[in-house]
Short mmCIF file of C-alpha atoms (C1' of nucleotides) in Angstrom, two decimals:
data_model
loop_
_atom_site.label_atom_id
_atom_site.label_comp_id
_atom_site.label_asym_id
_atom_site.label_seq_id
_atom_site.Cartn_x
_atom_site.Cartn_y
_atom_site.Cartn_z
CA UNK A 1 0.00 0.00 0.00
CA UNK A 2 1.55 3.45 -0.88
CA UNK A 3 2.25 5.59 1.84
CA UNK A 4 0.64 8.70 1.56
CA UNK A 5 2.68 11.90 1.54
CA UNK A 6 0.52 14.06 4.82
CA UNK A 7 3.73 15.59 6.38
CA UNK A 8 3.84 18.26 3.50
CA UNK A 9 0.61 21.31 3.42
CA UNK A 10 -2.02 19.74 1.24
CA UNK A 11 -2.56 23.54 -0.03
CA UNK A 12 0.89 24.37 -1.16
CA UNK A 13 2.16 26.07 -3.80
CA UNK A 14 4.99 24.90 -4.52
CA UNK A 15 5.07 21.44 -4.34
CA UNK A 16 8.11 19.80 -2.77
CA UNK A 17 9.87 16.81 -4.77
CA UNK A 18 8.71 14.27 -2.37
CA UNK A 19 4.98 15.49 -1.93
CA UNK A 20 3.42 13.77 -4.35
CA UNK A 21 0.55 16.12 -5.79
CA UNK A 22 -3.31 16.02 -6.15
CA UNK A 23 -3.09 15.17 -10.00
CA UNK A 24 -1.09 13.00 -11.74
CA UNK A 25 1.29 14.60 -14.40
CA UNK A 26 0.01 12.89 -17.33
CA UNK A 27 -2.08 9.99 -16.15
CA UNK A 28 -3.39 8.75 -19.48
CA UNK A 29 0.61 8.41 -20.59
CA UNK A 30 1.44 6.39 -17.94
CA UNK A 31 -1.26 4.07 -17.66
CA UNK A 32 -0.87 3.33 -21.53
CA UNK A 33 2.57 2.81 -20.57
CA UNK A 34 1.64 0.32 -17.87
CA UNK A 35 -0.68 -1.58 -19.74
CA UNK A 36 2.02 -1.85 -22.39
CA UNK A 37 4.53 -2.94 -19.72
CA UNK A 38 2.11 -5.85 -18.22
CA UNK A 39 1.30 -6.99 -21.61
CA UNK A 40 5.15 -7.52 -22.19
CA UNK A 41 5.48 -9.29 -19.09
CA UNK A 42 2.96 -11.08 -20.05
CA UNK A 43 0.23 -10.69 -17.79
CA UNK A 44 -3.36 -9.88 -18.80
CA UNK A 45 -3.77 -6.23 -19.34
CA UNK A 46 -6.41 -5.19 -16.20
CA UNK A 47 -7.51 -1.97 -15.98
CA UNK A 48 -7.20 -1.76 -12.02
CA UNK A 49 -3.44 -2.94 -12.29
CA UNK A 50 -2.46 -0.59 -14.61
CA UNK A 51 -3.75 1.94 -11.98
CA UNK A 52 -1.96 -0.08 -9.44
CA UNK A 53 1.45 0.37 -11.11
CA UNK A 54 0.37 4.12 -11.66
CA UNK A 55 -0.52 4.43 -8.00
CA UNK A 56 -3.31 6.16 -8.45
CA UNK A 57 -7.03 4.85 -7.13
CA UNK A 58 -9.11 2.21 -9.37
CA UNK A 59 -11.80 4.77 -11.00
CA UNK A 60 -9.17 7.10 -12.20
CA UNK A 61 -8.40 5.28 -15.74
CA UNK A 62 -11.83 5.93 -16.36
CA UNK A 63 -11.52 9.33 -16.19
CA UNK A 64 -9.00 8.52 -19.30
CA UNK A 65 -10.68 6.03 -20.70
CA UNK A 66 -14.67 5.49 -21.20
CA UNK A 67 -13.55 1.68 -20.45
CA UNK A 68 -11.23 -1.13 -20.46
CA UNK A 69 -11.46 -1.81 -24.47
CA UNK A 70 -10.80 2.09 -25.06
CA UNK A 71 -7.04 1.78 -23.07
CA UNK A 72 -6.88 -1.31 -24.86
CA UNK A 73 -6.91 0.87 -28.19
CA UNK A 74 -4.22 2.99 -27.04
CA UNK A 75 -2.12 0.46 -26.33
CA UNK A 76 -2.85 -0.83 -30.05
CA UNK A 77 -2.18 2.24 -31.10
CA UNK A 78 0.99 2.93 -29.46
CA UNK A 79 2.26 -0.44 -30.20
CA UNK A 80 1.23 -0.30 -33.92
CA UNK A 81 3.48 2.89 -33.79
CA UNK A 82 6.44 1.42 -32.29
CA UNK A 83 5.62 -1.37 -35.30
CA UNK A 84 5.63 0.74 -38.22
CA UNK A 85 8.70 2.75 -36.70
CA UNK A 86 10.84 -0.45 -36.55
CA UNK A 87 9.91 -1.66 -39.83
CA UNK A 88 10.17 1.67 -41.52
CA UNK A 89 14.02 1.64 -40.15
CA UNK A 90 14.44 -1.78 -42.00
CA UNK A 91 13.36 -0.92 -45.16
CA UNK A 92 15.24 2.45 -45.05
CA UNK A 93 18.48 0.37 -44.40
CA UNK A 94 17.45 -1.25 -47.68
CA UNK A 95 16.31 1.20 -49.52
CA UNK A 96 18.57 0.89 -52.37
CA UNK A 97 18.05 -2.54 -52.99
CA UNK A 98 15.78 -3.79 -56.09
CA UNK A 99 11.75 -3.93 -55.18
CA UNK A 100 11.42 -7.69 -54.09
CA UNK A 101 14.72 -7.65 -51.95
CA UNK A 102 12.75 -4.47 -50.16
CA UNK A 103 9.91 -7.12 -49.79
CA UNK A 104 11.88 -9.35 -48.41
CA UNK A 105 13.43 -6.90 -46.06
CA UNK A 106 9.75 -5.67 -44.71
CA UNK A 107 8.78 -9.47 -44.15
CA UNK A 108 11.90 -10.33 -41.85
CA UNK A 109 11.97 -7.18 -39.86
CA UNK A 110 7.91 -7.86 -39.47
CA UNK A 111 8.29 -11.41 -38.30
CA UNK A 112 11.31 -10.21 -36.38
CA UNK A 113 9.65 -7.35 -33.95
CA UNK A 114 6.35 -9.56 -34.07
CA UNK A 115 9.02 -12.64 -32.34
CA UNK A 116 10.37 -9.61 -29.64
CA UNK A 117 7.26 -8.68 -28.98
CA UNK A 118 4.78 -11.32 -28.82
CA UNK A 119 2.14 -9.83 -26.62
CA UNK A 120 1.75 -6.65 -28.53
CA UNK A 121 2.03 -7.94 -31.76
CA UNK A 122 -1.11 -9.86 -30.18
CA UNK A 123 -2.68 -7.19 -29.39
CA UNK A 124 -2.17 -5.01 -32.58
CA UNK A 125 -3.21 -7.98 -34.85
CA UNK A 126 -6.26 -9.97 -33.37
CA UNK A 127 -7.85 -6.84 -34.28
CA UNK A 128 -10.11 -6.75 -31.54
CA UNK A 129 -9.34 -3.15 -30.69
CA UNK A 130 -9.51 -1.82 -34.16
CA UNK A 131 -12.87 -1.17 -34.14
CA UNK A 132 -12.71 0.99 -31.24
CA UNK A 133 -11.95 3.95 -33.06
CA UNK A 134 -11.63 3.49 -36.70
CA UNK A 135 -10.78 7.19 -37.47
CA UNK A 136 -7.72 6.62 -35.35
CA UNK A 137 -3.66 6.24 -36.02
CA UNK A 138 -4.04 2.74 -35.55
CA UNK A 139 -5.94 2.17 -38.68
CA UNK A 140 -3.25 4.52 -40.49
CA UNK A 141 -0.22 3.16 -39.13
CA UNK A 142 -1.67 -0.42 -40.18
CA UNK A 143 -2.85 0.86 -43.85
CA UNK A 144 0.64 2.60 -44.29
CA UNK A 145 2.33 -0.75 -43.54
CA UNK A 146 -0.24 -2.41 -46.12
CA UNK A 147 0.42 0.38 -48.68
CA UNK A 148 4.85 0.24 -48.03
CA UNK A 149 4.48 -3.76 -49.55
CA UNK A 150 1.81 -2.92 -52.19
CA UNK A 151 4.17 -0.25 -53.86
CA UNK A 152 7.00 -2.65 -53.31
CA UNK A 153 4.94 -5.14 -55.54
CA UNK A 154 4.11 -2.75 -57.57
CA UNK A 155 7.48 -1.35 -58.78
CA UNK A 156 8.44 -4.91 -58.78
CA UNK A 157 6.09 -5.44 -61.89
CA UNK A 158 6.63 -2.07 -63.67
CA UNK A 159 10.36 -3.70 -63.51
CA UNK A 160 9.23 -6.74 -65.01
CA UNK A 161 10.22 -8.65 -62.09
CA UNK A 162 7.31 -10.58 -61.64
CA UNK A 163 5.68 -13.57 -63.31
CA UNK A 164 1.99 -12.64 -63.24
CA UNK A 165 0.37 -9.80 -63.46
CA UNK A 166 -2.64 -9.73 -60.47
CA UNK A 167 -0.82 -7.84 -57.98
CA UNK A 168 -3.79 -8.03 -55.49
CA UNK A 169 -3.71 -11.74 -55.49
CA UNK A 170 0.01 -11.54 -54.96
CA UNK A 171 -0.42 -8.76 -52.06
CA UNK A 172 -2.87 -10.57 -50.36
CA UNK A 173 -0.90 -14.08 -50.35
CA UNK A 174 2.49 -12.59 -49.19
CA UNK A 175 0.64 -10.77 -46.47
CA UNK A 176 -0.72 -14.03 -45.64
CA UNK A 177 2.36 -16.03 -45.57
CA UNK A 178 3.64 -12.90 -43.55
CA UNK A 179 1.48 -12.90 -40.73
CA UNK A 180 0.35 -16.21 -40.90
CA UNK A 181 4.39 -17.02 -40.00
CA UNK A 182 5.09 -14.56 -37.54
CA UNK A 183 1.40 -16.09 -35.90
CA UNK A 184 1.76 -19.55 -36.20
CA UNK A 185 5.06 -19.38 -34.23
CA UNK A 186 3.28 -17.38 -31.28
CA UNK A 187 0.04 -19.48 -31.31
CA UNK A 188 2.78 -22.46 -30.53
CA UNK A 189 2.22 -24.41 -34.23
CA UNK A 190 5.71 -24.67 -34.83
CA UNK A 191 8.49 -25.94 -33.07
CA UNK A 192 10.11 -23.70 -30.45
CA UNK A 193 12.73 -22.17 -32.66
CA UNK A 194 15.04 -19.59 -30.98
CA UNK A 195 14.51 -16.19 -30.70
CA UNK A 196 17.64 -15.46 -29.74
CA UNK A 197 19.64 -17.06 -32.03
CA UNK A 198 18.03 -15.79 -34.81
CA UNK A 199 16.49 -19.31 -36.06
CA UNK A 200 13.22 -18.03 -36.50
CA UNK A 201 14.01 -15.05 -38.19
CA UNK A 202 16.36 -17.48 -40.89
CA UNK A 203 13.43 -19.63 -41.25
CA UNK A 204 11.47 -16.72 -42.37
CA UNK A 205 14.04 -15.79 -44.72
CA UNK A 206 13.51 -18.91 -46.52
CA UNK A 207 10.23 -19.00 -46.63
CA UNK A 208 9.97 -15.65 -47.94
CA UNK A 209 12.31 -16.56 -50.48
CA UNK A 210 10.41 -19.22 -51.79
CA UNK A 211 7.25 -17.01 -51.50
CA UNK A 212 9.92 -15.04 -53.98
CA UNK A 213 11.00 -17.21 -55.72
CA UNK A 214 7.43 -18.45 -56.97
CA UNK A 215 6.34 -15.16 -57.94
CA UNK A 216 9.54 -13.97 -59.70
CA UNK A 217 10.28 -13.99 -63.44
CA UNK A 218 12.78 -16.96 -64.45
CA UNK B 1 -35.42 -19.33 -13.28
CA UNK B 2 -35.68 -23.07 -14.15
CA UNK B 3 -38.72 -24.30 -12.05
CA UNK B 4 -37.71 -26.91 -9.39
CA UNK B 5 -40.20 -30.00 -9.58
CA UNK B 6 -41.06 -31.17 -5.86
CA UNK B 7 -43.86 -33.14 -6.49
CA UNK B 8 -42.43 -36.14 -7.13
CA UNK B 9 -41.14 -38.36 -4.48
CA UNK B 10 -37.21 -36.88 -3.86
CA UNK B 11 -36.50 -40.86 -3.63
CA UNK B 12 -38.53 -42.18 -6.16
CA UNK B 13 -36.58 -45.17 -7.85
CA UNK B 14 -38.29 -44.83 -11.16
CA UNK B 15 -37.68 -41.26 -12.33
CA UNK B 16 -40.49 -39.79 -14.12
CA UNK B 17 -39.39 -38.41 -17.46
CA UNK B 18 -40.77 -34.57 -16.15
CA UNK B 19 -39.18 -35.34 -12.62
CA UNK B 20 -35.05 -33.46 -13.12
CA UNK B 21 -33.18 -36.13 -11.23
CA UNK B 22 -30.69 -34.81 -8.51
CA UNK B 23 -27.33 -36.17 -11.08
CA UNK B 24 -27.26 -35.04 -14.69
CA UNK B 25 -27.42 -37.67 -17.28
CA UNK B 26 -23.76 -36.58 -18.60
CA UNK B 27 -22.80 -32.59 -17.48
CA UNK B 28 -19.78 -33.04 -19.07
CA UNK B 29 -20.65 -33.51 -22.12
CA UNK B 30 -23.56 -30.85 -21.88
CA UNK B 31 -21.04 -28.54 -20.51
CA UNK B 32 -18.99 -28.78 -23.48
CA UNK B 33 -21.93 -28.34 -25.68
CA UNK B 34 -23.44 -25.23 -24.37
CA UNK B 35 -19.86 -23.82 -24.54
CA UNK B 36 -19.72 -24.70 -28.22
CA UNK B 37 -22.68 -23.29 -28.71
CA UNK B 38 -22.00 -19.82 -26.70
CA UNK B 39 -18.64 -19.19 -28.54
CA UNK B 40 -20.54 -19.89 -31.90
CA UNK B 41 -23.14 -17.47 -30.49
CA UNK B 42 -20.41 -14.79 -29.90
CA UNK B 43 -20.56 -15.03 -26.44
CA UNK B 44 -17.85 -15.25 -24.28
CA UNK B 45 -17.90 -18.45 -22.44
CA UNK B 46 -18.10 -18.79 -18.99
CA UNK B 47 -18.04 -21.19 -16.77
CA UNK B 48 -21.31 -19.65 -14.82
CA UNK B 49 -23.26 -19.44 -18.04
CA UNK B 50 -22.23 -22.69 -19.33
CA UNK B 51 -23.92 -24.16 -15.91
CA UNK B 52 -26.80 -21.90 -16.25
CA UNK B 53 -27.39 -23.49 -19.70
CA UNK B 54 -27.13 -26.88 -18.54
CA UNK B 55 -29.82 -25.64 -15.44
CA UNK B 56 -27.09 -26.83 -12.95
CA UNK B 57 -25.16 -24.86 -10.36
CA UNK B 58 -22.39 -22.53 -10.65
CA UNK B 59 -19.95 -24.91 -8.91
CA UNK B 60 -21.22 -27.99 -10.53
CA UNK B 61 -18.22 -27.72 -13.53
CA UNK B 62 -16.26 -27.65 -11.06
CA UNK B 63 -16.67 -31.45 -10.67
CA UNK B 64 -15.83 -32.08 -14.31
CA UNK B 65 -13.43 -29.65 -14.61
CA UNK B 66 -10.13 -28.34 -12.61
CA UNK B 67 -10.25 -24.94 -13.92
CA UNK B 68 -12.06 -22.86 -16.78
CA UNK B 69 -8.80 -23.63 -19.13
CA UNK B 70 -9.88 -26.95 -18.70
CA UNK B 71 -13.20 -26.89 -19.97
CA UNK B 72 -11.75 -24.93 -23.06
CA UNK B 73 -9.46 -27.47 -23.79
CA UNK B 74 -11.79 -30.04 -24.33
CA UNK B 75 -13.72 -27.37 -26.19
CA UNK B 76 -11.19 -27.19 -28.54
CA UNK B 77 -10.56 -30.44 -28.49
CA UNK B 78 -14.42 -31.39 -30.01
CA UNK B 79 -13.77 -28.48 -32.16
CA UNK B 80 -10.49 -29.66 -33.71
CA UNK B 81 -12.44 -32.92 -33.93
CA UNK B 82 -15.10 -31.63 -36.25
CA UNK B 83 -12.75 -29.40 -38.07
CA UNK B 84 -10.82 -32.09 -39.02
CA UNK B 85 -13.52 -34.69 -40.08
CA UNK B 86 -14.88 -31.91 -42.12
CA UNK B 87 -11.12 -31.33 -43.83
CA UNK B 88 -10.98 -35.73 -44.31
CA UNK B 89 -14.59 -35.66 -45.76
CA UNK B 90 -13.50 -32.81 -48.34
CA UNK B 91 -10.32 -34.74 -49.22
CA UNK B 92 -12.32 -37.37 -50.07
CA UNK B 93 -13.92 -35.99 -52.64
CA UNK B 94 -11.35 -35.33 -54.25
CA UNK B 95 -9.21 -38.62 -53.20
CA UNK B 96 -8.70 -39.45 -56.79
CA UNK B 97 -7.14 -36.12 -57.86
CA UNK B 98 -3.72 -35.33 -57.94
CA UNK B 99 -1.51 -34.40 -54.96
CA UNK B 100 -1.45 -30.13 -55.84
CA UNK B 101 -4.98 -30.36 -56.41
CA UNK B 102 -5.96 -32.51 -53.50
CA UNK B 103 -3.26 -29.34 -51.40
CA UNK B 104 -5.73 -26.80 -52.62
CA UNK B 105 -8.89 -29.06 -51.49
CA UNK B 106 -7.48 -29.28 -48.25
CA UNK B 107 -6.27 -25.46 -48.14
CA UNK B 108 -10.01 -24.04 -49.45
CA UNK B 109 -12.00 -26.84 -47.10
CA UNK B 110 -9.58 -25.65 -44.14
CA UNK B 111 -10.74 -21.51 -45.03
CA UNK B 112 -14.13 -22.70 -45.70
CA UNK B 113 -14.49 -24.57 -42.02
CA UNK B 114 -12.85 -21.04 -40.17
CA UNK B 115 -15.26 -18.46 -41.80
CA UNK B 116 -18.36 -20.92 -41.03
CA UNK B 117 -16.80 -21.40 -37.39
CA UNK B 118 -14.63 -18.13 -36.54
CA UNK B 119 -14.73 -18.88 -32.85
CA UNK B 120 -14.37 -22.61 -32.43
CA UNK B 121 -11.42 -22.13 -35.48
CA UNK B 122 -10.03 -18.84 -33.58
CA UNK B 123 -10.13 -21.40 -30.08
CA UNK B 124 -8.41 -23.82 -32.19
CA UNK B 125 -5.68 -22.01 -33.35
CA UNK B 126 -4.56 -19.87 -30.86
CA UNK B 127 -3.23 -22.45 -29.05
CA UNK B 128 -4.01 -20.75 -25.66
CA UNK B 129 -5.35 -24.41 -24.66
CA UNK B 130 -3.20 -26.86 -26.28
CA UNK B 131 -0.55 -26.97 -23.85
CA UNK B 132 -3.46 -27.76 -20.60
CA UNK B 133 -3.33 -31.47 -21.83
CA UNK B 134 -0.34 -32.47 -24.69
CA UNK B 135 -1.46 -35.63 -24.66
CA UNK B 136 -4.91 -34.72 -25.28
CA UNK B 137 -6.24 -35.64 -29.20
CA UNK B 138 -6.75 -32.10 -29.79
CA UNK B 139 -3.03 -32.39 -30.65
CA UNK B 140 -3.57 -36.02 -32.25
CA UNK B 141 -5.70 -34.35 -34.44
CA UNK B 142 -4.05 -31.45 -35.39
CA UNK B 143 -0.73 -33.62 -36.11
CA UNK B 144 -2.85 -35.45 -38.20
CA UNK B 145 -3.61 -32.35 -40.56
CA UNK B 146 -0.39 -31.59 -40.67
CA UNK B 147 0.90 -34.87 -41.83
CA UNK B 148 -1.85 -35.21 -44.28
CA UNK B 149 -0.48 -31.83 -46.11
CA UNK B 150 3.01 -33.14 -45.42
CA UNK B 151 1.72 -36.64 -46.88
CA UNK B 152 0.38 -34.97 -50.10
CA UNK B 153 3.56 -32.58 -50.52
CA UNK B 154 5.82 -35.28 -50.85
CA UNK B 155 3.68 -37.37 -52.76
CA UNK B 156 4.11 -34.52 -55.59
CA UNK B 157 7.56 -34.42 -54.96
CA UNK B 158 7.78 -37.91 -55.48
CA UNK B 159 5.84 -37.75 -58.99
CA UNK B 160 8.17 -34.97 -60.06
CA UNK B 161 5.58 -31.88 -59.26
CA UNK B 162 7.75 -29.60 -57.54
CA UNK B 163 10.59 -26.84 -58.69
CA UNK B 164 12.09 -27.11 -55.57
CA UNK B 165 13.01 -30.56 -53.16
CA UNK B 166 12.89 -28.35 -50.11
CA UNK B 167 9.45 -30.13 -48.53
CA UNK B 168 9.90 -28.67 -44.99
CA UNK B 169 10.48 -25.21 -46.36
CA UNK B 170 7.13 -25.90 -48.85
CA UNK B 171 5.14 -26.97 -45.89
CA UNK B 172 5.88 -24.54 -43.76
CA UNK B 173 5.02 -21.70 -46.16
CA UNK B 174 1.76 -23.42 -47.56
CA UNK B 175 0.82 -24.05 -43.40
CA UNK B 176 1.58 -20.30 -42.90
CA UNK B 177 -0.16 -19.10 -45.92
CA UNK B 178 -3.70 -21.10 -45.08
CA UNK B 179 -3.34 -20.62 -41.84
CA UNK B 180 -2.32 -16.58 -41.98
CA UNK B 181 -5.21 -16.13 -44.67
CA UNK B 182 -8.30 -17.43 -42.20
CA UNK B 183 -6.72 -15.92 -39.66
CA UNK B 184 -6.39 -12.41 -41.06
CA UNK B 185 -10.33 -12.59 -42.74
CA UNK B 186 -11.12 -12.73 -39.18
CA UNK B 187 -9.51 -11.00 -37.63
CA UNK B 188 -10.54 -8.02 -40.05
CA UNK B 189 -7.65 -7.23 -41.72
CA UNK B 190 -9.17 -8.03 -45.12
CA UNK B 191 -12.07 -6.40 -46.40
CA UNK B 192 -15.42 -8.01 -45.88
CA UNK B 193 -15.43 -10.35 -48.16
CA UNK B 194 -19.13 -12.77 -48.43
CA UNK B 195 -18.92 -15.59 -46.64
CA UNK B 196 -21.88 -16.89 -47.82
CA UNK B 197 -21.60 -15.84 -51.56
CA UNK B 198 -18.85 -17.83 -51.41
CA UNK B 199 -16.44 -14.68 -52.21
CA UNK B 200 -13.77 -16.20 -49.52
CA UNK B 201 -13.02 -19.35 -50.66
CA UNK B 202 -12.54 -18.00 -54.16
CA UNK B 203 -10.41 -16.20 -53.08
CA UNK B 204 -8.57 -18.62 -50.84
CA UNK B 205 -8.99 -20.74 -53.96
CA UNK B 206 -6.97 -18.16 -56.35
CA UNK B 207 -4.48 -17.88 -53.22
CA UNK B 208 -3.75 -21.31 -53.17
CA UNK B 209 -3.21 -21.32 -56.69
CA UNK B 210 -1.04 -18.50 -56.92
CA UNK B 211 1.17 -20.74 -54.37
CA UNK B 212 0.88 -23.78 -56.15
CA UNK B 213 2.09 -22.28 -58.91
CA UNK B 214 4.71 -20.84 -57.52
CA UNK B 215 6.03 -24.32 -56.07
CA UNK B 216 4.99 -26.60 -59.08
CA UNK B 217 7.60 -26.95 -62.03
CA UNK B 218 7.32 -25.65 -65.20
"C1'" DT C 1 -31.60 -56.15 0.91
"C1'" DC C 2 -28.92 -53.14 3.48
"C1'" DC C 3 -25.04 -50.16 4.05
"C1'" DG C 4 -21.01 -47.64 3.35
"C1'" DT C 5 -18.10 -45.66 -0.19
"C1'" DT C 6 -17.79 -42.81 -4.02
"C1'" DA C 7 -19.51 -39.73 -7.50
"C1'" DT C 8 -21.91 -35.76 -8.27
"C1'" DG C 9 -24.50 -31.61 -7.25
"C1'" DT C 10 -25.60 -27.41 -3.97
"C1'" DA C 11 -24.99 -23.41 -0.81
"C1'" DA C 12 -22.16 -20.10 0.86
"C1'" DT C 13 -18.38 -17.50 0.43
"C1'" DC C 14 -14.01 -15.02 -1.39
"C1'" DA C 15 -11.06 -12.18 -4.33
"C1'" DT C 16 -10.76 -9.84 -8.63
"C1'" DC C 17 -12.46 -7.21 -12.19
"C1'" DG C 18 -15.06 -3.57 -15.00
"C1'" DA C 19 -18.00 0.03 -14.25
"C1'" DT C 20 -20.86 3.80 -12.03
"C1'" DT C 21 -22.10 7.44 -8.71
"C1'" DA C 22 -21.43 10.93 -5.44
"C1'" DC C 23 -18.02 13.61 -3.61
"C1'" DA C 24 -13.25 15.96 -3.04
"C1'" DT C 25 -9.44 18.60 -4.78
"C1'" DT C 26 -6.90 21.12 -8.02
"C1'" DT C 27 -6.35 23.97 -12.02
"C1'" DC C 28 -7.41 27.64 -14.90
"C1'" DG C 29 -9.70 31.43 -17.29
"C1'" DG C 30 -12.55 35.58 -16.85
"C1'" DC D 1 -10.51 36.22 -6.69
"C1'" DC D 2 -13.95 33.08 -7.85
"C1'" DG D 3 -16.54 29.71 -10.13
"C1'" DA D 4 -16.47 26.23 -13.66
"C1'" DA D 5 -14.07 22.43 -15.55
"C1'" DA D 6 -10.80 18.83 -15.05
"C1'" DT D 7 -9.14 15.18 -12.48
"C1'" DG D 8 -8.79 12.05 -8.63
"C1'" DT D 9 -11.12 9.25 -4.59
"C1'" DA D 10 -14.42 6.40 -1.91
"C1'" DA D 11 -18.02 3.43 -1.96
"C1'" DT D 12 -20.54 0.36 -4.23
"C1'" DC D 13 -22.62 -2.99 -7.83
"C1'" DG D 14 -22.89 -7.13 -10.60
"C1'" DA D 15 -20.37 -10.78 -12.89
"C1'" DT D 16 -16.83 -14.16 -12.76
"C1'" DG D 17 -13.43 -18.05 -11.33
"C1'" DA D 18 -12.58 -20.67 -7.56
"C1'" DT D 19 -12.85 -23.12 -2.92
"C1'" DT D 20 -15.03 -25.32 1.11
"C1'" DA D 21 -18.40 -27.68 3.66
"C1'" DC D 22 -22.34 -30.14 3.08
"C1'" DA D 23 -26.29 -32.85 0.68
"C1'" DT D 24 -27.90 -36.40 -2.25
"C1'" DA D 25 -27.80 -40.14 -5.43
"C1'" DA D 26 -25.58 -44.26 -7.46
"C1'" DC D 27 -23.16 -48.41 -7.01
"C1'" DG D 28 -21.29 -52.64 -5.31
"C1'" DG D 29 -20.15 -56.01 -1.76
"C1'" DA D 30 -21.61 -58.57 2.58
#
DNA sequence: TCCGTTATGTAATCATCGATTACATTTCGG
DNA sequence: CCGAAATGTAATCGATGATTACATAACGGA
């Protein structure tokens, strides 16, 4: 149980470093911050232990947040950031390589963040919290992602690179051998391959490069 | 409120069919049932409204079950049951068909059985209750599935189907691409799609296709 | 047939959680 | 300086998973 600060005016000013004061600096930052820390642990994300690890009384989230699935949201949304962030730095790293290389790139650094960070790739991709709040960055950070692989494919056929034409039907399979990858290893359907040691993130490099390979002219 | 009958004899040897005796004919199986049913409903299952369904009290699951996880693990294990006698009855249709085309079969009957049964396939796959009981033949069955694609990959190897003679690389992208193409129609990452105009599996169908394609020689 | 053991169901109770309401405190603009 | 708005608290509710003590039925041997 925190000890309350009472040896300090409740009325002052000035409040000393050790008082701690009536509001909480920026409440809604830290409990998003929480939640994203309990998911990682990998505890269930509870709305009262968030504002347990804020220290700040069980109501006050809801001051914040209409309710649990609206925090929930936030966290998507932070974590889809954090996502897009990572796999934007990939791609920049290989931004000089030739269109399907890029591809490959995206789909290594995307199975790679969604192995180090299981619980909020969870979170960001069962969707549940998408429909929170459709208008929000969530929804853009996930489209952007979406759009970064179609223009890939896209300049990969204006080079000629490709073997059939139907870019949808190619999108929509490489973003299925994508996630499905990165979510069959967390939903435990494939052997226990090291993080660590980088297995997983090999065995995704081949199977993107027969996902390549298949679609690729010659 | 489910209407208590007291008028017949609390002792009576011969139970009259509208007398409720004091033991359930088989709660565990009931249990199980009205779970089924409330995750096909949407519902989140509990344990309390799985009793309340089968007019029994809250603790009375208790008896059959350790633990909630429990009762979902042998929820999913009746699931992966069905889903996987409705995957052999679709293979043998088309038993007499070659092994690429007997792949896509199995890969558009697998789609087909998660968009008619998102939450029994969503309980299914994210393998939140497979580790409860390993021994259990919700992971028979499932290992079954798997070998069956695994069967019919290297049975087209064999005949001289396939560019490449990498099968575990070939199975595990084909697993991830099935798998990762229910799972994001779901989970709402595609657009709406019909399920009942059929719209998925076709394109599941052209998919599957695009993959075989890409695996298959010449 | 009787009786005791075991299986199965109930009642009562607990802790936790999401959520709401009334109230307290602080902040901030006019 | 003051009142309204923002933000936090206390108390409380209903639902849930789980446990314990107790009640009842089923079953099998003497």
């Amino acid at each position: 149980m925190p000890v309350r600060q009472k040896n300090s005016k409740p009325s002052a000013r000035r409040r000393t470093p050790e008082a701690r004061p009536y509001h909480h600096g920026d409440l809604r930052r830290v409990l998003i911050d929480a939640a994203l820390q309990l998911a990682a642990e990998g505890a269930e994300v509870s709305v009262r232990e968030a504002a347990r690890r804020a220290a700040v009384s069980p109501a006050a989230p809801f001051r914040h947040f209409p309710n649990r699935d609206a925090l929930m949201a936030a966290v998507a949304e932070e974590a889809q950031r954090r996502f897009r962030v990572e796999i934007e730095a990939a791609l920049a790293e290989a931004a000089s390589a030739d269109p399907l290389a890029r591809f490959r790139a995206f789909g290594v650094a995307y199975v790679r963040w969604a192995m180090h960070n299981p619980a909020h790739f969870e979170i960001i991709s069962t969707g549940r919290y998408f429909a929170y709040d459709s208008s929000a960055e969530l929804t853009r950070d996930n489209a952007e992602l979406v759009a970064l692989t179609e223009r890939m494919l896209a300049e990969a056929a204006s080079q000629g690179l490709l073997r059939s034409a139907d870019l949808k039907r190619i999108l929509i399979a490489g973003r299925a051998l994508i996630y499905g990858f990165a979510r069959m290893n967390l939903d435990g359907h494939f052997p226990r391959w090291g993080v660590e040691e980088g297995q997983i993130e090999r065995m995704a490099e081949e199977v993107i490069d027969l996902f390549i390979a298949g679609i690729a002219k010659g």
